[in-house]
Short mmCIF file of C-alpha atoms and ligand atoms in Angstrom, two decimals:
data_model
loop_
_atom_site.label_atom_id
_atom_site.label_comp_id
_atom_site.label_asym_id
_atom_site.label_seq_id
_atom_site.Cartn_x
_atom_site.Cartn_y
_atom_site.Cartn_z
CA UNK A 1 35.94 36.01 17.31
CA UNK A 2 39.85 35.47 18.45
CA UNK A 3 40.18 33.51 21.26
CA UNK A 4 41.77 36.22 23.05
CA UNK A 5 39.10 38.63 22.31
CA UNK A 6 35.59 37.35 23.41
CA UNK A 7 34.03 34.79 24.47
CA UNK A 8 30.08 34.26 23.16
CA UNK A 9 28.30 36.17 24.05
CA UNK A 10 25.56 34.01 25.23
CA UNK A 11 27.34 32.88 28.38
CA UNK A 12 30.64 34.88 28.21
CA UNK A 13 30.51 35.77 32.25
CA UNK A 14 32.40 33.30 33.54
CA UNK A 15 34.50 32.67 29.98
CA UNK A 16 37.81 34.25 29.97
CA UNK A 17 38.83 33.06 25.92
CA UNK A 18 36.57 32.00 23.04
CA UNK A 19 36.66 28.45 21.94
CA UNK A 20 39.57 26.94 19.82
CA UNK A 21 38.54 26.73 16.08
CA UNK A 22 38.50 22.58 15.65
CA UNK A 23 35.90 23.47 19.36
CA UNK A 24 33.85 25.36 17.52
CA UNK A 25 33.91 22.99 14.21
CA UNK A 26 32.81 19.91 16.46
CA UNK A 27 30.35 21.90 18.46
CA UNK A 28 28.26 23.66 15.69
CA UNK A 29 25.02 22.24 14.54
CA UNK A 30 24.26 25.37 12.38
CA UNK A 31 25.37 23.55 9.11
CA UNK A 32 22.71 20.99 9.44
CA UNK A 33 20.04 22.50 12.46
CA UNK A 34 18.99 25.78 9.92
CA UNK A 35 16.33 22.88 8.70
CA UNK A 36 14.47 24.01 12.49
CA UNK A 37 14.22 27.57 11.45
CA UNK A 38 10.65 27.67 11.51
CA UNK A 39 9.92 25.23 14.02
CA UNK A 40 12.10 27.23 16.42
CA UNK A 41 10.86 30.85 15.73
CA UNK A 42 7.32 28.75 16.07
CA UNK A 43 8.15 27.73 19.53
CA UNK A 44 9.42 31.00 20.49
CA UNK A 45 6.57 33.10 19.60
CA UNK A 46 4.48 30.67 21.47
CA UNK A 47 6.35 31.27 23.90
CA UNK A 48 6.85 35.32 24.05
CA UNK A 49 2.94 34.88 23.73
CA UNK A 50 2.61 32.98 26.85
CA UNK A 51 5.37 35.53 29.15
CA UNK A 52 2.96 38.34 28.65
CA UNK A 53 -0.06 36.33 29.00
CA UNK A 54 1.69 35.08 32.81
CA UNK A 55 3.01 38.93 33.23
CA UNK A 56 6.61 37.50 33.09
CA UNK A 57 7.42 39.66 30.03
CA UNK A 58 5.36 43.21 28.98
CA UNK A 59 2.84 43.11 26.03
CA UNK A 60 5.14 45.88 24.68
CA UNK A 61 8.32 43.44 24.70
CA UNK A 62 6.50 40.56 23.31
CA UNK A 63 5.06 42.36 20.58
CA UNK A 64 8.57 43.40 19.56
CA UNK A 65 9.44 39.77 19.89
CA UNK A 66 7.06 38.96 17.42
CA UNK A 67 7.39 41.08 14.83
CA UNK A 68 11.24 40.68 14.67
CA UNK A 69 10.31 36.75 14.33
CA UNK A 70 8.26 37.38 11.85
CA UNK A 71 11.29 39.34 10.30
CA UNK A 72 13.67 36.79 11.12
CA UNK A 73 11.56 34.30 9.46
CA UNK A 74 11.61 36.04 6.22
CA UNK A 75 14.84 36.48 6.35
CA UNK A 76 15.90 32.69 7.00
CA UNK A 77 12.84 31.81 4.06
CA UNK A 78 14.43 34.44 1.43
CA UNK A 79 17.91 33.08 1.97
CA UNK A 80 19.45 36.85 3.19
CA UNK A 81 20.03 35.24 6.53
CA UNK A 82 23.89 35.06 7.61
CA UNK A 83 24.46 32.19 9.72
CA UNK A 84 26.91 31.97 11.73
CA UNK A 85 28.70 28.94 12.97
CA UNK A 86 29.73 30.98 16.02
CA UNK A 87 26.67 30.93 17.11
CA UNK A 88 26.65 27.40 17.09
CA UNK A 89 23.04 26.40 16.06
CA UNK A 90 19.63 27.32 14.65
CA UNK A 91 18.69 28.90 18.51
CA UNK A 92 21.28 31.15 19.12
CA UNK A 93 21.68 32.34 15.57
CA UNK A 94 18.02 33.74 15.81
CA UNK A 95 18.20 34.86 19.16
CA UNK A 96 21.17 36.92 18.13
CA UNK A 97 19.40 38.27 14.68
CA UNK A 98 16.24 38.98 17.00
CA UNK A 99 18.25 41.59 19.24
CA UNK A 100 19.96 43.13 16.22
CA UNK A 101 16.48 44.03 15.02
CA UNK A 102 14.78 44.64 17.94
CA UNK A 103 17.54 45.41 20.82
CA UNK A 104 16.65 44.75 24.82
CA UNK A 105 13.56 43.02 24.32
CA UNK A 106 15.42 40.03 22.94
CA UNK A 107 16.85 39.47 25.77
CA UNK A 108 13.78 38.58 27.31
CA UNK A 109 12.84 35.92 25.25
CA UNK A 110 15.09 33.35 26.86
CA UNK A 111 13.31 33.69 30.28
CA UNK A 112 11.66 30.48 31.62
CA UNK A 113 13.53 28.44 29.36
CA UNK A 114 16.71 26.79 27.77
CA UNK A 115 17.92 25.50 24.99
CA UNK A 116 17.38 22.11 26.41
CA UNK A 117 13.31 22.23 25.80
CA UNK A 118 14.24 24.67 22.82
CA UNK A 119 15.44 22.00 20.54
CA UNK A 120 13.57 18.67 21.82
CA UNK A 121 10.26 21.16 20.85
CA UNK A 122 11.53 22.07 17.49
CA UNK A 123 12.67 18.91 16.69
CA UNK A 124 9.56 17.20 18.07
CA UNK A 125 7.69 19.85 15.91
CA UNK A 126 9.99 18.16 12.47
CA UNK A 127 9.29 14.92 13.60
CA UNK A 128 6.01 15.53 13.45
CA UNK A 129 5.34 16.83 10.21
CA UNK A 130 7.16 14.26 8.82
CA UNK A 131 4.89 11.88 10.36
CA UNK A 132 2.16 14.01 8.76
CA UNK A 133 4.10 14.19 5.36
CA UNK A 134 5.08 10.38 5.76
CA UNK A 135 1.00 9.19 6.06
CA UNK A 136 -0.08 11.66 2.84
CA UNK A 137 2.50 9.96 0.79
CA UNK A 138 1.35 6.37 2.07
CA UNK A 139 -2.13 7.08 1.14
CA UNK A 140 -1.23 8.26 -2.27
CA UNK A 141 0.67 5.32 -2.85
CA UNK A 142 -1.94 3.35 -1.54
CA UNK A 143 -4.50 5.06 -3.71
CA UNK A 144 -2.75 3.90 -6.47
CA UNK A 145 -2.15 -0.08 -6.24
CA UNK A 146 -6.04 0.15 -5.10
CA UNK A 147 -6.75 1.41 -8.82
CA UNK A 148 -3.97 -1.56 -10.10
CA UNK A 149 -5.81 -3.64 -8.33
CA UNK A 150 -9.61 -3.14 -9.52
CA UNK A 151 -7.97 -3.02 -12.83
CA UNK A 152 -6.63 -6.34 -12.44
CA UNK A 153 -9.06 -8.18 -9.95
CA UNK A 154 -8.94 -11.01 -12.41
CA UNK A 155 -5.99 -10.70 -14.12
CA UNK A 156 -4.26 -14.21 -13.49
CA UNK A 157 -0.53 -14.16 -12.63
CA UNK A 158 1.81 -16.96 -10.99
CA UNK A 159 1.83 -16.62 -7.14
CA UNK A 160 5.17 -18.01 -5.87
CA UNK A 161 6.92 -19.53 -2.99
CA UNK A 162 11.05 -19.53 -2.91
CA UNK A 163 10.75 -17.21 -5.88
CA UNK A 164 9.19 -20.76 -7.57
CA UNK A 165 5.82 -20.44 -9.51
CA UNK A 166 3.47 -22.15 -6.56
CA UNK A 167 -0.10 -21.68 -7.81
CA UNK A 168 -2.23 -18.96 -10.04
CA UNK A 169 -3.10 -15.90 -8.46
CA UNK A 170 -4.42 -12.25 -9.69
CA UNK A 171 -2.83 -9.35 -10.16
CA UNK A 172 -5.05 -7.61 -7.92
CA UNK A 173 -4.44 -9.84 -5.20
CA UNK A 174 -1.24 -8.80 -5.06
CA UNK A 175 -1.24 -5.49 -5.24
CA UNK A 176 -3.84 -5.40 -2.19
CA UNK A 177 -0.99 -7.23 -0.57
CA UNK A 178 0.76 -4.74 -0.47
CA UNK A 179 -2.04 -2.28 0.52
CA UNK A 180 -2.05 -4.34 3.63
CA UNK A 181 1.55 -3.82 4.34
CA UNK A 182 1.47 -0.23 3.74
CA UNK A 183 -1.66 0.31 5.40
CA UNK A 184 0.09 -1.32 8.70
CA UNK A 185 2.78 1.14 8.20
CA UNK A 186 -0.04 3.96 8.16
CA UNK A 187 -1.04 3.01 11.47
CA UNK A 188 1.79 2.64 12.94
CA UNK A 189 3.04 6.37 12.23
CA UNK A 190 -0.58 7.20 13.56
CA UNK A 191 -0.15 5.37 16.86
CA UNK A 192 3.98 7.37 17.18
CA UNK A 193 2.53 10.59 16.11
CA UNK A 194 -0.34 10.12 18.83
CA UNK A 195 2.58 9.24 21.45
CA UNK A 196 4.64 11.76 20.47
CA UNK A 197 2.04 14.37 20.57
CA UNK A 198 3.00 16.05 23.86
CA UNK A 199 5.53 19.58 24.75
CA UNK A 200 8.82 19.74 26.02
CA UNK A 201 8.27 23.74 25.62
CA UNK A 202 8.27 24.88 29.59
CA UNK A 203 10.40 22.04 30.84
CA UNK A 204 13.60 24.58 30.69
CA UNK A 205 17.35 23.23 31.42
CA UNK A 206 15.97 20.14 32.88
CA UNK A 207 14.24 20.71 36.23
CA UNK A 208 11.20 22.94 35.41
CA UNK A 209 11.38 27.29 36.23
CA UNK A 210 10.74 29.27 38.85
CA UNK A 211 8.64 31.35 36.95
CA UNK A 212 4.80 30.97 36.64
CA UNK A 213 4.34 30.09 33.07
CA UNK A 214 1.77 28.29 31.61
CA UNK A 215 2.91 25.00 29.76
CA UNK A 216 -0.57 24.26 28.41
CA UNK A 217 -1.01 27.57 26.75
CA UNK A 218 2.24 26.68 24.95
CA UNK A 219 0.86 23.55 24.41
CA UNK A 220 -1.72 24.25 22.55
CA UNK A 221 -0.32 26.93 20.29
CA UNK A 222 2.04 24.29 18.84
CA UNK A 223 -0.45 22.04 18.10
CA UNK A 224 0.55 19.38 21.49
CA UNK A 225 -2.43 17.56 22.82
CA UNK A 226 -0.73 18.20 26.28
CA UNK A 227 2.41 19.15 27.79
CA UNK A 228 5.07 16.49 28.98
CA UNK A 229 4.56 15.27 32.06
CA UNK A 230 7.88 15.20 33.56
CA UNK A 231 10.94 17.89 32.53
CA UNK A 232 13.84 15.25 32.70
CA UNK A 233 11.65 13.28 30.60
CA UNK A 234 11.14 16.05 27.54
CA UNK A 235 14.55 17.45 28.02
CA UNK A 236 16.32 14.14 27.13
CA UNK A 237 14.18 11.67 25.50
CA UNK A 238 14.65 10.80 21.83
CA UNK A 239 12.32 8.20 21.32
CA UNK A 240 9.81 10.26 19.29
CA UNK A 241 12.49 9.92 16.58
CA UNK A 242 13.60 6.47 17.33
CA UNK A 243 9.81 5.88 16.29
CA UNK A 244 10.01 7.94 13.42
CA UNK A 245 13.10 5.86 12.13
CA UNK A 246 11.37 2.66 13.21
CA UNK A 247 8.29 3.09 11.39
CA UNK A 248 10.17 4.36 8.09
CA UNK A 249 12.44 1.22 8.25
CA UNK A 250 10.03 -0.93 8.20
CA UNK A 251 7.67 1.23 5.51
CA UNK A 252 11.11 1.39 3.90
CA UNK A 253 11.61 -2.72 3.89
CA UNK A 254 8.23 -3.41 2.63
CA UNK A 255 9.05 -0.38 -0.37
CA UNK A 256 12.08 -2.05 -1.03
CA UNK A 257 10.66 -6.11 -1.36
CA UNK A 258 8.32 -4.37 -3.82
CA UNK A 259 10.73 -2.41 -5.63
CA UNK A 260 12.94 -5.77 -6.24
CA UNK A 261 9.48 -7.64 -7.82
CA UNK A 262 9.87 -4.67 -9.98
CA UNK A 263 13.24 -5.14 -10.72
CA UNK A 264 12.96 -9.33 -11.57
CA UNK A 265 9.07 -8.58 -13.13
CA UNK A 266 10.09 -6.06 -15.31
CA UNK A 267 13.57 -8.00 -16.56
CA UNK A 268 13.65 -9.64 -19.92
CA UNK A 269 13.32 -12.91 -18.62
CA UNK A 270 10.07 -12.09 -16.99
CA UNK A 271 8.39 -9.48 -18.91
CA UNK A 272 5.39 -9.17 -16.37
CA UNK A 273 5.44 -5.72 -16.43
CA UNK A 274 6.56 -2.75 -18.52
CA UNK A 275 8.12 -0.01 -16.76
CA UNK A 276 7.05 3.71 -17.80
CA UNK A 277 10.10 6.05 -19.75
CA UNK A 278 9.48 8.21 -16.53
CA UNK A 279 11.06 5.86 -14.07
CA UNK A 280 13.37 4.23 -16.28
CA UNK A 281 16.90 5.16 -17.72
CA UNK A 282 18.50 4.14 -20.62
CA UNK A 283 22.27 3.02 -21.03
CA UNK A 284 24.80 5.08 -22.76
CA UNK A 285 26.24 1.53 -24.46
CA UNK A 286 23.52 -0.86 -24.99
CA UNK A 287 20.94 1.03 -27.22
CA UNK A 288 18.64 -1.83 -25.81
CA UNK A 289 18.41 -0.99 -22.78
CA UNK A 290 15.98 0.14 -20.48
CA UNK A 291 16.87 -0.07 -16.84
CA UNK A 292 14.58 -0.09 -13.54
CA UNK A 293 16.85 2.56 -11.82
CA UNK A 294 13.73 4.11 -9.90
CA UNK A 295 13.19 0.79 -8.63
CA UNK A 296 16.98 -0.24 -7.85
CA UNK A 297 17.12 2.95 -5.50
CA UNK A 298 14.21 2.33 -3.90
CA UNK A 299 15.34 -1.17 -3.28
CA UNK A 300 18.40 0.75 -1.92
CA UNK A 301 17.10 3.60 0.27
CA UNK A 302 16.29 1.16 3.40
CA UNK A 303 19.81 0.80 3.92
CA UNK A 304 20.21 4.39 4.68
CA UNK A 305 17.37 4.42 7.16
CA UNK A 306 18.18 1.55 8.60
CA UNK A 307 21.34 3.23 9.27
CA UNK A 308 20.04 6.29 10.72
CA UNK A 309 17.68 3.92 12.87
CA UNK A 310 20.77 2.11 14.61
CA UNK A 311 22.82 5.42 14.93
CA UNK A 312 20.17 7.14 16.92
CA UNK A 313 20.02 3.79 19.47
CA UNK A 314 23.60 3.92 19.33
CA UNK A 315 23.59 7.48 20.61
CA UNK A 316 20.76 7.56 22.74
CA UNK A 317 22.06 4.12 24.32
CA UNK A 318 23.52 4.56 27.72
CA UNK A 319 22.97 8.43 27.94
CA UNK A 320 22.22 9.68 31.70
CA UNK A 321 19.73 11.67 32.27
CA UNK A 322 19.10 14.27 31.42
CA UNK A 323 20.92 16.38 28.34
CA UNK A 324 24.12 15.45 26.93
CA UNK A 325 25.45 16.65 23.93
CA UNK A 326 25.38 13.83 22.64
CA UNK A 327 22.18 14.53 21.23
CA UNK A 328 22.55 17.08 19.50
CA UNK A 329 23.70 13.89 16.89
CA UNK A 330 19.78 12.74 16.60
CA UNK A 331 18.83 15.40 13.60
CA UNK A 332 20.81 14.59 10.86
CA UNK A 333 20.36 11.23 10.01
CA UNK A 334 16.72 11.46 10.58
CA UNK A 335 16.65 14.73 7.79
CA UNK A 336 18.15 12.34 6.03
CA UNK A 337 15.71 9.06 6.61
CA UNK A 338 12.72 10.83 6.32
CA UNK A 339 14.42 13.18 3.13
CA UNK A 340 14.81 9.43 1.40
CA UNK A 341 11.57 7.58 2.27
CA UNK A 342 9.50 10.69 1.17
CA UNK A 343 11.24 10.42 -2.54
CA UNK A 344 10.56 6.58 -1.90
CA UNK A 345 7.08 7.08 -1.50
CA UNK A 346 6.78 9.37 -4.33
CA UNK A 347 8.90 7.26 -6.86
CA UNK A 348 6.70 4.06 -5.96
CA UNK A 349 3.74 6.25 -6.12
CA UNK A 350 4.80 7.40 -9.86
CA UNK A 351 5.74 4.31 -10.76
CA UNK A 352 2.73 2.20 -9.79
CA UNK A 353 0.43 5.01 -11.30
CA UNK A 354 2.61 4.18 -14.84
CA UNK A 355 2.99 0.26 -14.18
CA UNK A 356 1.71 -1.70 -17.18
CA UNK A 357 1.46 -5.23 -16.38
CA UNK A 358 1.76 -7.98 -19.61
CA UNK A 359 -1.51 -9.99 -19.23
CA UNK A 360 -0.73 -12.38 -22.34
CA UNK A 361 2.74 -13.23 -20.61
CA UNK A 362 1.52 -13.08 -16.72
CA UNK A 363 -1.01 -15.36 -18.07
CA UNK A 364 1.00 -17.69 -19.05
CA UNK A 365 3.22 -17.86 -16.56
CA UNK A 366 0.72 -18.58 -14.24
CA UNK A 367 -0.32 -22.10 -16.03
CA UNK A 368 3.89 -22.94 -15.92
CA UNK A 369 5.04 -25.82 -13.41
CA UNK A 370 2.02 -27.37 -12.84
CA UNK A 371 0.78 -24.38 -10.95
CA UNK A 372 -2.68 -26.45 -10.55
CA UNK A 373 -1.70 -28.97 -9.11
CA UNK A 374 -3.17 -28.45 -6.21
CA UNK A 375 -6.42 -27.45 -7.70
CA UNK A 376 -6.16 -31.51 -9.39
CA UNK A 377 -5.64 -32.65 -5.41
CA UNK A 378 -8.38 -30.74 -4.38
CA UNK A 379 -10.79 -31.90 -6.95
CA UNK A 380 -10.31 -35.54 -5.73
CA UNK A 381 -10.96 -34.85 -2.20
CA UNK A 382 -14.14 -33.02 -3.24
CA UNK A 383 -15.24 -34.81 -6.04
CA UNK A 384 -13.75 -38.81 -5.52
CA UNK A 385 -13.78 -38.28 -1.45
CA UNK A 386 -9.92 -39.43 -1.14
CA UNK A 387 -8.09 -37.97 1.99
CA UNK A 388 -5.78 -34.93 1.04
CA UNK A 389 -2.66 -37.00 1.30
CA UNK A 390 -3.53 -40.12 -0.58
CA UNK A 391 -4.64 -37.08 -3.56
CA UNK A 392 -1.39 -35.48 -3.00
CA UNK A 393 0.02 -38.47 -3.51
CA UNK A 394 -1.99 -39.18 -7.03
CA UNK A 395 -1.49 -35.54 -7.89
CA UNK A 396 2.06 -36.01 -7.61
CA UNK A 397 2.25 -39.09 -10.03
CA UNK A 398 0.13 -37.37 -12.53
CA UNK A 399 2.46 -34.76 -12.40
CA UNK A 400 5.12 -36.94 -13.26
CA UNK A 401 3.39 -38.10 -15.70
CA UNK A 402 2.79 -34.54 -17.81
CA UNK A 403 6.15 -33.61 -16.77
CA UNK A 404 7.71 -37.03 -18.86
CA UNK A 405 5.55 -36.13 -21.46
CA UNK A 406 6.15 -32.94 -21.63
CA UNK A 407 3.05 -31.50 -21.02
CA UNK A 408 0.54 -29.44 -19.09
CA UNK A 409 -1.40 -31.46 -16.44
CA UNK A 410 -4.35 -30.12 -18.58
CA UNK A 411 -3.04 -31.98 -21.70
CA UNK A 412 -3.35 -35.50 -20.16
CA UNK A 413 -5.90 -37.58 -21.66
CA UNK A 414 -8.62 -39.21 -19.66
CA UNK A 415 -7.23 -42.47 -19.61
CA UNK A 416 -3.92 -41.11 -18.94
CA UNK A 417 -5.49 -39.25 -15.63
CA UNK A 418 -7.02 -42.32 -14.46
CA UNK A 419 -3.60 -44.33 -14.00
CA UNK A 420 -3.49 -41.86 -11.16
CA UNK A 421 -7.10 -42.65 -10.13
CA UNK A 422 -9.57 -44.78 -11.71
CA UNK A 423 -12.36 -42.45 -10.75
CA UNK A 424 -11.23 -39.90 -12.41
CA UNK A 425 -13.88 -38.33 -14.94
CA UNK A 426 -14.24 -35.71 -17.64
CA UNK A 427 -15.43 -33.14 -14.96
CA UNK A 428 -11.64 -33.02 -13.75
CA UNK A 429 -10.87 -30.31 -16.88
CA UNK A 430 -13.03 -28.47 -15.27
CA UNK A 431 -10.89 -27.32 -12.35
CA UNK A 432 -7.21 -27.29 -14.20
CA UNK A 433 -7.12 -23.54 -15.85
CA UNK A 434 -5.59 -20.94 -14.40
CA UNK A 435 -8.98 -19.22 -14.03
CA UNK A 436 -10.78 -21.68 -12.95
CA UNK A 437 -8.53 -21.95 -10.56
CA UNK A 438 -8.32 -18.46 -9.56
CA UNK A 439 -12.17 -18.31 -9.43
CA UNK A 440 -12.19 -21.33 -6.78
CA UNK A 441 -10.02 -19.71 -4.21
CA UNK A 442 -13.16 -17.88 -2.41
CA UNK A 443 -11.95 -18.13 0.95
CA UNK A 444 -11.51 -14.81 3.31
CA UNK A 445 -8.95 -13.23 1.97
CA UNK A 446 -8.08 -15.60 -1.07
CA UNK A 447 -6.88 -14.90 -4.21
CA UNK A 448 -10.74 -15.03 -6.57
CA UNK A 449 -11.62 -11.93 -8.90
CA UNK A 450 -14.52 -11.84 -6.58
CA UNK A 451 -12.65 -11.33 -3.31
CA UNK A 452 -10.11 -9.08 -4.39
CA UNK A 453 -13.04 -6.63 -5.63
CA UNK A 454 -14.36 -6.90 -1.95
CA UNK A 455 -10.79 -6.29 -0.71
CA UNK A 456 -10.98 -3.02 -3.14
CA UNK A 457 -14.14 -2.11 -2.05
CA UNK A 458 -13.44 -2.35 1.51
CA UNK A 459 -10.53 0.58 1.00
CA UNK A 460 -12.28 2.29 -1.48
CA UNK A 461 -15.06 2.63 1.59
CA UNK A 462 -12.58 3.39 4.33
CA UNK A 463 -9.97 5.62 2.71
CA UNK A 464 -12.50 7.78 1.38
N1 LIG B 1 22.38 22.49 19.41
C1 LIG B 1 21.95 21.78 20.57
C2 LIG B 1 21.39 20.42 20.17
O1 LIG B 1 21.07 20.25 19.04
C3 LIG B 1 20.91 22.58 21.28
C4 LIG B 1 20.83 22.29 22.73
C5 LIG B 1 22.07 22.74 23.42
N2 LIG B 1 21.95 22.63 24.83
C6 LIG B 1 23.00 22.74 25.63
N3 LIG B 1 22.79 22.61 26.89
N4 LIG B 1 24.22 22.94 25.15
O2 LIG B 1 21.25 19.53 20.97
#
């Protein structure tokens, strides 16, 4: 189209010229909207449906509505469909197939509505089954570190603070750690989808219609629990996606602290855990080498949500009410979020299914740096009655002592022990191994064999 020629044809009344070519290249979203196809022709059957159900449109018309959707549909799904970026985006490109198929009728589509509630329903509609894609991959991977975890319930490992072994802990105490996280991130795209559970469809350019539709009918077709309750409101509200973006950032940051344990665990200098051939690489130099690239991206993905999370508050910040085009910026980055924490998900997923930790070397890494310490403090208070500090205090000089010697706390003789304390007996052994000290830690939520098969149980029970 010349810009002498025409204008579009979707508004050309009061349009003497067409738009300049760099107008056209700024304004189209067809390049990256196409990914609404069905969502759109799903929200304009519903609503064709609903015209002849109010008597604003004739059965006759709507059935020709539907069945060139229907043909649209295929069309778009077996890739014969010509977009054009005239048309400017996903609506008007299947608006303008629908009336080459099916002539006047199309027309009549577009009554009781605009493209305003056209697009915040089809994108709420994407949104949405992402949410619903986002908490099937979350269970999966939480399926998995729930098996890692009952395979490991007593598998002893160091637990660290500052990256610094602290005390003993098990494998499967870990991994439920992270069921925790990710089961937090579960309900939190629960509670958004909930919220975000309500239609635009009906709310037209901004202000509601004249005509007597029904926006619950609409509704309900699409799946809404309700329709919105105010039309300024659905027409130019993004926060269903800023939730969307929220939620995968931080599903995304808890992904990517896992993915680096990977990355350090999984390093020669740690050997906790061997890495599967089907998340690894090898390098084209150093025959040697097998490198956690699954895990490295992983790590890495966040950073491109995160973006996408503070360029949708960016735009959205300081819009009035109601549409601007502005908006029209909100869909790509979140394609792209929710594109890279679904291949997140499933690389995690994979790679926890695969992950083989090293018991011998986890094992003894967990006895390294004293890591019972604490255990030795404890045992005094319990066994000699001393206050925590003054065994802290002991503790600490026995440590000392081992660490001069070079030696594990366990290694001390008895008389050696009692220069800390002369109390001290035989019975003191008792407490220093790993497991023994992994076994002690029976608290709520602690770190025993025992409690971390409860923890398993309890998810076992309630994921079902
Ligand atoms: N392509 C537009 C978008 O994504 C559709 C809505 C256009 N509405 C309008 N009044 N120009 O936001």
């Amino acid at each position: 189209m010349s810009d002498d020629t025409a204008s579009n044809a979707m508004w050309g009344g009061r349009f003497a010229s067409g738009p300049d070519a760099i107008m056209e290249a700024i304004n189209a979203s067809i390049g990256f909207d196409q990914r609404l196809a069905a969502q759109d022709i799903e929200g304009s059957r519903a609503h064709a449906a609903m015209l002849a159900a109010c008597g604003i449109i004739t059965d006759s018309d709507a059935e020709a509505i539907r069945e060139g959707l229907l043909t649209v549909l295929s069309e778009i799904e077996t890739g014969v469909f010509q977009f054009s970026t005239q048309l400017e985006d996903i609506h008007m490109n299947v608006e303008a197939r629908l009336k080459e198929l099916i002539g006047e009728p199309a027309g009549r589509l577009h009554t009781g509505r605009s493209r305003n509630d056209q697009v915040a329903t089809d994108f709420r509609l994407w949104v949405r089954g992402q949410f619903d894609a986002v908490d099937a991959g979350l269970q999966a991977l939480m399926a998995a570190l729930v098996d890692q975890a009952e395979a490991g319930a007593d598998m002893v490992m160091p637990g660290f603070t500052h990256l610094q072994v602290a005390q003993p802990v098990t494998w499967g105490h870990h991994m439920m750690a992270y069921v925790e996280m990710f089961s937090r991130d579960l309900s939190r795209v629960r509670d958004a989808r909930a919220r975000m559970n309500e239609s635009p469809l009906g709310a037209a350019a901004l202000a509601g219609t004249s005509f007597p539709i029904d926006r619950e009918m609409t509704a309900e077709a699409l799946g809404f629990d309700r329709p919105c309750a105010n039309s300024l409101d659905a027409v130019s509200d993004r926060d269903f996606a800023l939730e969307f973006l929220s939620t995968a950032s931080i599903c995304a940051t808890h992904l990517s602290r896992f993915a680096e344990e990977l990355v350090i665990w999984s390093s020669a200098q740690f050997r906790f855990v061997t890495l599967s051939d089907r998340f690894s690489t090898g390098s084209s130099i150093m025959p040697q080498k097998k490198n956690p690239d699954a895990a490295e991206l992983i790590r890495a993905k966040v950073g491109r949500i995160n973006g996408a999370l503070i360029g949708l508050l960016t735009v959205m910040k300081g819009l009035p009410l109601t549409y601007s085009k502005d908006m029209q910026e909100d869909k790509e980055q979140v394609f792209d979020a929710a594109d890279a924490l679904m291949l997140a998900l499933a690389a995690m997923t994979g790679m926890v299914s695969d992950l083989k930790p090293n018991r011998d070397v986890l094992r003894e890494a967990a006895g390294s740096g004293f890591s019972t310490a604490t255990d030795l403090a404890d045992w005094l208070v319990r066994a000699l009655g001393l206050p925590f500090r003054e065994a802290h205090h002991v503790t600490g000089a026995l440590v000392k002592l081992a660490e001069d010697k070079g030696c594990d706390l366990d290694e001390l003789t008895l008389a050696e022990m009692q220069t800390g304390h002369e109390g001290i007996t035989q019975e003191v052994y008792s407490v220093l191994g790993v497991d023994n000290s992994v076994a002690s830690r029976v608290s709520y939520g602690g770190t025993s064999p025992e409690g971390v098969r409860a923890q398993v149980a309890r998810w076992r029970g309630g994921m079902g």
